[in-house]
mmCIF file of C-alpha atoms and ligand atoms in Angstrom:
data_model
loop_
_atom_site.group_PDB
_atom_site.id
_atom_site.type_symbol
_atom_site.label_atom_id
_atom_site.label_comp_id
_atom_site.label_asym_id
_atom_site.label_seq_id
_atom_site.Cartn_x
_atom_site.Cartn_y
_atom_site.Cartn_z
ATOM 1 C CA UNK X 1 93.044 29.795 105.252
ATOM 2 C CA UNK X 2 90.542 29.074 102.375
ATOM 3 C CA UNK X 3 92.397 29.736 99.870
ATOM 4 C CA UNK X 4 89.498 29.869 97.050
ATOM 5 C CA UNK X 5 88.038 32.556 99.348
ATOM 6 C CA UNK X 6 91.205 34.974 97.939
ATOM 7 C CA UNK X 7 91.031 33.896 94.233
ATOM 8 C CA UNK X 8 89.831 36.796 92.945
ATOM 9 C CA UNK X 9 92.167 39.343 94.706
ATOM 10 C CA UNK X 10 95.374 36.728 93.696
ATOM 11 C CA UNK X 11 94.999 38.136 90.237
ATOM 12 C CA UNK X 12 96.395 41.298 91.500
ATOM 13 C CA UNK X 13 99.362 42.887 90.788
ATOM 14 C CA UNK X 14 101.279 42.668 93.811
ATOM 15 C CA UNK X 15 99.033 39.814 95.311
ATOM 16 C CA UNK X 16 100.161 37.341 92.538
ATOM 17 C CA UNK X 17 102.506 34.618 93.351
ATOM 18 C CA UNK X 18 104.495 34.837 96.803
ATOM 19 C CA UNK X 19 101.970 38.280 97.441
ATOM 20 C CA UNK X 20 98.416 36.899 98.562
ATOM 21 C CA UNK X 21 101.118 33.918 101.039
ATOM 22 C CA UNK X 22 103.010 37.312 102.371
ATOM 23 C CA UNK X 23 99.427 38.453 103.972
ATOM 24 C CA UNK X 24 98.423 34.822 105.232
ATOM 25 C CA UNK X 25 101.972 35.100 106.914
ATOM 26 C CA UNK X 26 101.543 38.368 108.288
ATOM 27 C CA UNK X 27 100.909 39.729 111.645
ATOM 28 C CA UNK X 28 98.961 42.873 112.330
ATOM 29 C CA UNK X 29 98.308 45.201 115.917
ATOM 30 C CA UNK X 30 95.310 47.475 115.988
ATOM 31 C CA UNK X 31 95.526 49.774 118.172
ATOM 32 C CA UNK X 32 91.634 51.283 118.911
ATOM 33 C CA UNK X 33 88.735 49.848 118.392
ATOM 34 C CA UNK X 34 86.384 52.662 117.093
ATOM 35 C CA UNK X 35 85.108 54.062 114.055
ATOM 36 C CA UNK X 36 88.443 53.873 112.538
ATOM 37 C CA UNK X 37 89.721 50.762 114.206
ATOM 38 C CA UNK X 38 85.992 48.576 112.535
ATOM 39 C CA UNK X 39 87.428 49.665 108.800
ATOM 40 C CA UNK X 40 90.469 49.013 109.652
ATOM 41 C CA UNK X 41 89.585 45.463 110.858
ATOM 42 C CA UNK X 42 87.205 44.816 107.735
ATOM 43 C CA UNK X 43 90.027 45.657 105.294
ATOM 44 C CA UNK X 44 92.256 43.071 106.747
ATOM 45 C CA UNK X 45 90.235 40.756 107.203
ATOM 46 C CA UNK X 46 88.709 40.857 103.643
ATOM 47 C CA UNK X 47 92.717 41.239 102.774
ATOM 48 C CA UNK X 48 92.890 37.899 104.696
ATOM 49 C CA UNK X 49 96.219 39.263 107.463
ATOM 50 C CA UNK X 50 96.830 36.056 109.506
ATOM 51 C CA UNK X 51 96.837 37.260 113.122
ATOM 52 C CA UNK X 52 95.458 40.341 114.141
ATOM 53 C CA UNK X 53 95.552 42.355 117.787
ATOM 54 C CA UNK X 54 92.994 43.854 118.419
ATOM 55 C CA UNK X 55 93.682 46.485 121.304
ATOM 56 C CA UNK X 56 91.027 48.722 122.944
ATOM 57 C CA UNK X 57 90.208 49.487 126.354
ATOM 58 C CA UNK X 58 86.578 51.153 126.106
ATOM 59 C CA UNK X 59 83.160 49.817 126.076
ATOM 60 C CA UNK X 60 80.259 50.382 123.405
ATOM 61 C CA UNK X 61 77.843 53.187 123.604
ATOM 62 C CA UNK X 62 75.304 54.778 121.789
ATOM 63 C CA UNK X 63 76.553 57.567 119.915
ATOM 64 C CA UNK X 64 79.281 55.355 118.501
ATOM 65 C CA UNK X 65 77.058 53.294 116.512
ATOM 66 C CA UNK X 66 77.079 56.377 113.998
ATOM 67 C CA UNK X 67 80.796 55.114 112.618
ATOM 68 C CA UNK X 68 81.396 52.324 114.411
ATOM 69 C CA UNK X 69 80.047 49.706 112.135
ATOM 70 C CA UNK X 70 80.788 46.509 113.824
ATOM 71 C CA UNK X 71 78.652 46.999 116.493
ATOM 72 C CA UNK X 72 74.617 47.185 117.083
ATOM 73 C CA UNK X 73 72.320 48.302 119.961
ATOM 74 C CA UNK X 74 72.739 44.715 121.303
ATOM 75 C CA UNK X 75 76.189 45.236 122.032
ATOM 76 C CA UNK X 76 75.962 48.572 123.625
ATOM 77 C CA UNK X 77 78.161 47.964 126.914
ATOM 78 C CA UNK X 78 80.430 45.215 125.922
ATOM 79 C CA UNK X 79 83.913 45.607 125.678
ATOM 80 C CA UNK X 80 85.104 46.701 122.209
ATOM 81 C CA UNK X 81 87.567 44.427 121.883
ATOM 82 C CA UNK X 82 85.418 41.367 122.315
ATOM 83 C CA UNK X 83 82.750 42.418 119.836
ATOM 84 C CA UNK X 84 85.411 42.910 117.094
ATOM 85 C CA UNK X 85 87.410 39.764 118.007
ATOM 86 C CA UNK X 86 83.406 37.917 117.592
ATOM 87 C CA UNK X 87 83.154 39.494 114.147
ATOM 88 C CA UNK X 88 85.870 38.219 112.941
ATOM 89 C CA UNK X 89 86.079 34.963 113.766
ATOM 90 C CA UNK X 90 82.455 34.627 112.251
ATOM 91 C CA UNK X 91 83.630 36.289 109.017
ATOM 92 C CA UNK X 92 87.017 34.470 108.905
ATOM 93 C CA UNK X 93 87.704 32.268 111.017
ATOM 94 C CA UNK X 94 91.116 31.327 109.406
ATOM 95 C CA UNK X 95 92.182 34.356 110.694
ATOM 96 C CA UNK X 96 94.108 34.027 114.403
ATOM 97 C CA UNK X 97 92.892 37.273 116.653
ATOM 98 C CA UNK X 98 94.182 38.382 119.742
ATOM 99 C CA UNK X 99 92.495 40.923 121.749
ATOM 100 C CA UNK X 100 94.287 43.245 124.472
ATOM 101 C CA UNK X 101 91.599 45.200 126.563
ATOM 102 C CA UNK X 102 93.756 47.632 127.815
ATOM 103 C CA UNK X 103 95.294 51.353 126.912
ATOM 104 C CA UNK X 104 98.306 51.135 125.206
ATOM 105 C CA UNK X 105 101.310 52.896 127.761
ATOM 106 C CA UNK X 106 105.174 53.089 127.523
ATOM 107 C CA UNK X 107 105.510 50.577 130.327
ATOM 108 C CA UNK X 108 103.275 47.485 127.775
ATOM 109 C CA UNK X 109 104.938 49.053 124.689
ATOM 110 C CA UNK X 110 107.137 46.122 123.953
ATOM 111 C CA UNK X 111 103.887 44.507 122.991
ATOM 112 C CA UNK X 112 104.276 45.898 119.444
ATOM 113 C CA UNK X 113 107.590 43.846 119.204
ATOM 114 C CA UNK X 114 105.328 40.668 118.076
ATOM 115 C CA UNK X 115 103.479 41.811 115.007
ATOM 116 C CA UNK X 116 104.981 42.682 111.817
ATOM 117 C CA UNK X 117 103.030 46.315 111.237
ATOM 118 C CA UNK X 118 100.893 48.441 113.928
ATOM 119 C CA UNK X 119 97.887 50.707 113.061
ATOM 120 C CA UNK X 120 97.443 53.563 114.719
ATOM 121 C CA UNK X 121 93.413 53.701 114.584
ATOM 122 C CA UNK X 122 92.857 56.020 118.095
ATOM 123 C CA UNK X 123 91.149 58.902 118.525
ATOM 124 C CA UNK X 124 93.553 61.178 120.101
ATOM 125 C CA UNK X 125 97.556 62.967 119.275
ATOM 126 C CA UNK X 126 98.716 61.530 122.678
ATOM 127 C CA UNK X 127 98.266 57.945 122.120
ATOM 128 C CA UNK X 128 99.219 58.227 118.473
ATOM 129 C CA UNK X 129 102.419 59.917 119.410
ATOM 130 C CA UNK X 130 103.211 57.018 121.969
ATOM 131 C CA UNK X 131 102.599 54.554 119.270
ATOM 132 C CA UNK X 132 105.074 56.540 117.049
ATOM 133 C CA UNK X 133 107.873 56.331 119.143
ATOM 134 C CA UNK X 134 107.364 52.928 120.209
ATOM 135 C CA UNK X 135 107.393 51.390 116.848
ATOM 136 C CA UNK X 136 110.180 54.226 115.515
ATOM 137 C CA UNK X 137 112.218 53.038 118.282
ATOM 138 C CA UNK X 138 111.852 48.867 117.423
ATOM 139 C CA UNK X 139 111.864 49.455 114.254
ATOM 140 C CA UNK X 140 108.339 48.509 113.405
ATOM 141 C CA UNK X 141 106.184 50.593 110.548
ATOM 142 C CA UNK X 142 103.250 52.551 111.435
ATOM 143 C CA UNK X 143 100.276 53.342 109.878
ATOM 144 C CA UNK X 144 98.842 56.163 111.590
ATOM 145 C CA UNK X 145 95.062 57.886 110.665
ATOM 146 C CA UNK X 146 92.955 60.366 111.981
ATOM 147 C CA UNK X 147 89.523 62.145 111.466
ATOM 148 C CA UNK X 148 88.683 65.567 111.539
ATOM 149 C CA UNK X 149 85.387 66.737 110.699
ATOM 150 C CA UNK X 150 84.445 65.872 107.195
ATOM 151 C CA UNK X 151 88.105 64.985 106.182
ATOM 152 C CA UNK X 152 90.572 62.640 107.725
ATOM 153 C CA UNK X 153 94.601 62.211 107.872
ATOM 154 C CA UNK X 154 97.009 59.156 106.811
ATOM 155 C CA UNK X 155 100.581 59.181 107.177
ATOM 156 C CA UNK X 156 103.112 55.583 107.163
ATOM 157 C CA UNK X 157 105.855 55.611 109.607
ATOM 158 C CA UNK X 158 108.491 53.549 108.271
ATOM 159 C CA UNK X 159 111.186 51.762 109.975
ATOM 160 C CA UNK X 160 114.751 53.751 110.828
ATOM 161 C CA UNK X 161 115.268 57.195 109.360
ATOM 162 C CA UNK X 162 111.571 58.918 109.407
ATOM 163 C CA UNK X 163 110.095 60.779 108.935
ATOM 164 C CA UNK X 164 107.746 59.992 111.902
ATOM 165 C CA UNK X 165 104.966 61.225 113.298
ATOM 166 C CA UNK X 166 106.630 63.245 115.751
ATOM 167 C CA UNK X 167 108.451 65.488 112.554
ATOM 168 C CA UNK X 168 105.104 66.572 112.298
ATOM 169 C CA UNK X 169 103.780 67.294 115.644
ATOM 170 C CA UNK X 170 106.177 67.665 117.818
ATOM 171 C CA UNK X 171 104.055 67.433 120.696
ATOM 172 C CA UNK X 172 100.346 66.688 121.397
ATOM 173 C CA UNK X 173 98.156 69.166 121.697
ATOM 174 C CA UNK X 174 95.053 69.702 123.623
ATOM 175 C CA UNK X 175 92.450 67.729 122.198
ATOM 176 C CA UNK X 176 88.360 67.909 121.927
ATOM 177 C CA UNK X 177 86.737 64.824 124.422
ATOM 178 C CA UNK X 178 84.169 64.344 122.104
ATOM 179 C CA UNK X 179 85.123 65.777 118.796
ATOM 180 C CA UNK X 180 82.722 65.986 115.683
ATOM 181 C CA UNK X 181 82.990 62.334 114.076
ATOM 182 C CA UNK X 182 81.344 61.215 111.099
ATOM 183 C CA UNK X 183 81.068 57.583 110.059
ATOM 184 C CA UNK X 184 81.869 57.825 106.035
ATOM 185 C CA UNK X 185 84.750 59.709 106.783
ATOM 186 C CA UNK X 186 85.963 56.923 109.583
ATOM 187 C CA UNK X 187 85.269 54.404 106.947
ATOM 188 C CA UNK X 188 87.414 55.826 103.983
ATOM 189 C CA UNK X 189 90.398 56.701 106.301
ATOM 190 C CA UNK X 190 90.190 53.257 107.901
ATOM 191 C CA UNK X 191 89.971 51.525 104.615
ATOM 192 C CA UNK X 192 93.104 53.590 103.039
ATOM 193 C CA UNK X 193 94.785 52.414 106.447
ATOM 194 C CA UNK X 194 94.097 49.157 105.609
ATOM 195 C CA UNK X 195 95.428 49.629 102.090
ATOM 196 C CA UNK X 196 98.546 50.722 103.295
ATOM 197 C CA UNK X 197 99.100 48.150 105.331
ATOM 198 C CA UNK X 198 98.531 45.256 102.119
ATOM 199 C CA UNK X 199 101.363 47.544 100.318
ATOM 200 C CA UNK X 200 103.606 47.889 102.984
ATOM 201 C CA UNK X 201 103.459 43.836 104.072
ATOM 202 C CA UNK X 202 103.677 42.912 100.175
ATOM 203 C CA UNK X 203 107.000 45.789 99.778
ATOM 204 C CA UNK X 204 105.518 48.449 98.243
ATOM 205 C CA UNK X 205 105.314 51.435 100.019
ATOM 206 C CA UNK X 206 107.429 53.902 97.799
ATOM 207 C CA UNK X 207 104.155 55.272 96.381
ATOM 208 C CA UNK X 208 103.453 56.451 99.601
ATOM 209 C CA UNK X 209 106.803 56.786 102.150
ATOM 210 C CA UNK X 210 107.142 60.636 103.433
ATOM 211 C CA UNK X 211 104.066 61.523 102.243
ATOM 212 C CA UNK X 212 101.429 63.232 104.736
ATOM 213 C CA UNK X 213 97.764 62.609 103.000
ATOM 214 C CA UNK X 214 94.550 64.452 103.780
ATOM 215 C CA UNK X 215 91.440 63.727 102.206
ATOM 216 C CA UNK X 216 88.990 66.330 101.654
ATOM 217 C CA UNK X 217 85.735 64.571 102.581
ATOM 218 C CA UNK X 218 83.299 67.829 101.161
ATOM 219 C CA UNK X 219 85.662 68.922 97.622
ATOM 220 C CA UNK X 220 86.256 64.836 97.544
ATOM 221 C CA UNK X 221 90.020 65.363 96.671
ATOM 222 C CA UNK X 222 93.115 63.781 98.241
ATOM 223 C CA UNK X 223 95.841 65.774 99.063
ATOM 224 C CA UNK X 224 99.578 64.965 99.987
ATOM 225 C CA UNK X 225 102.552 67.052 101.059
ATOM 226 C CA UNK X 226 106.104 65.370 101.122
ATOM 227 C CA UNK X 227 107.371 65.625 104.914
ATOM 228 C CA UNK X 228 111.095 65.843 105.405
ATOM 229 C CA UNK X 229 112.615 64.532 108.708
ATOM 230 C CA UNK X 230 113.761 66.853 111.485
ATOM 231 C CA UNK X 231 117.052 66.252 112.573
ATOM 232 C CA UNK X 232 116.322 68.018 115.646
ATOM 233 C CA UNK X 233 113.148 65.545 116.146
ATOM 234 C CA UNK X 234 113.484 63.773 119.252
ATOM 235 C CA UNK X 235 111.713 60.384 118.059
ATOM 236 C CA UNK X 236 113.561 59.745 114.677
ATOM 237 C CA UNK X 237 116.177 62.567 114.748
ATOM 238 C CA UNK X 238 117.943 60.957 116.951
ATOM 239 C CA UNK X 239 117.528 57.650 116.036
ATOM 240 C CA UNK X 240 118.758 58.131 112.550
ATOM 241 C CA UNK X 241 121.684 59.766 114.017
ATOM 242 C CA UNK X 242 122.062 56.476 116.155
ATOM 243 C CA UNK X 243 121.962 54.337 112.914
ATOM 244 C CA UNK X 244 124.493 56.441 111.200
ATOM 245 C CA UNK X 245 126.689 56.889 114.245
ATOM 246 C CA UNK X 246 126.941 53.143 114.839
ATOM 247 C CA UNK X 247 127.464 52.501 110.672
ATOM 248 C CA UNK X 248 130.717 54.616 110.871
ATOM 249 C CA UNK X 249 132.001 52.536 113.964
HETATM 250 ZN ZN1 ZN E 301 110.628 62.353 113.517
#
């Protein structure tokens, strides 16, 4: 890494000292390459994450050049994954990338085992549920996001205990194909992911742990309500009982 690239972030509370070397050291896995999944990538890179996985098994087409502001008309066909993985190493090319061109499943799960922090940048409750109990269950924290219209959704995952994801919706629901997507909106949620994620691999995440935040992309307010974990949720309900269970042994 260069470091002078960083020297005006390393003035930053929480960047000082050991902070800015904790995100040189630290290992990141996108999951979804899209109008989230570019902001994403552009905060972390500009954060300057050491390896990032970029995962994403669809090509580029037209109508996602509205939000998804990595790519151009040139690129329209090419797999996601390789387009990002290009970008970056031409903006950073410290900056070690993997790319996985494939949809994320129970069965390749384990997968998440070798980064430090997932984010949950996909387009649809299914996957993101998936992602929630495969990082709930190896203890890895989640950043999960979503869009809706002109507002979008951010919740952390942390490890052991939850409240997850799944506290909230217990089970996926049936989804639009092509839902109403706007880029701005893909951009700010993306960007607070990627926020997140500099917090939670520098240690400081209690701003932010339990709390479900919406952003109101038309009023242009934040909101937050304080989830509590269900004991009766199957993804971290019984997990924490596991923990407590094996504590008492
Ligand atoms: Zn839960």
């Amino acid at each position: 890494m260069d470091i002078q690239r960083y020297n005006r972030q390393e003035k930053l509370k929480y960047l000082q000292g050991s902070g800015q070397k904790k995100l040189f050291a630290a290992s990141i896995l996108l999951v979804g390459a899209g109008g989230l999944g570019c902001s994403v990538l552009q905060g972390l890179a500009g954060a300057g994450i050491g390896r990032i996985g970029i995962m994403d098994h669809d090509r580029i087409t037209l109508n996602n050049l509205n939000r998804q502001f990595l790519y151009t008309p040139a690129d329209i066909g090419r797999w996601k994954t390789e387009v990002a993985a290009a970008w970056l190493a031409r903006f950073s090319p410290g900056i070690q990338s993997e790319v996985y061109t494939y949809r994320l499943t129970r069965a390749n799960a384990d997968l998440a085992e070798e980064f430090d922090l997932v984010i949950a940048a996909v387009d649809n409750l299914e996957t993101r549920l998936l992602l929630n109990e495969a990082c709930v269950r190896r203890n890895i924290p989640l950043i999960d996001g979503g869009i809706n219209g002109w507002g979008g959704c951010l919740f952390y995952v942390k490890q052991a205990g939850g409240p997850c994801l799944a506290c909230l919706y217990p089970q996926a629901m049936e989804n639009d194909r092509e839902p109403a997507a706007f880029g701005t909106m893909a951009g700010m949620i993306g960007m607070a992911q990627a926020q997140m994620a500099v917090l939670a691999l520098t240690g400081h995440t209690e701003g932010f742990e339990g709390k479900y935040i919406w952003f109101d992309g038309v009023n242009m307010e934040f909101h937050h309500t304080i989830i509590q974990p269900q004991s009766g949720c199957v993804v971290c309900g019984g997990h924490a009982q596991k923990q407590a269970g094996n504590e008492s042994n």
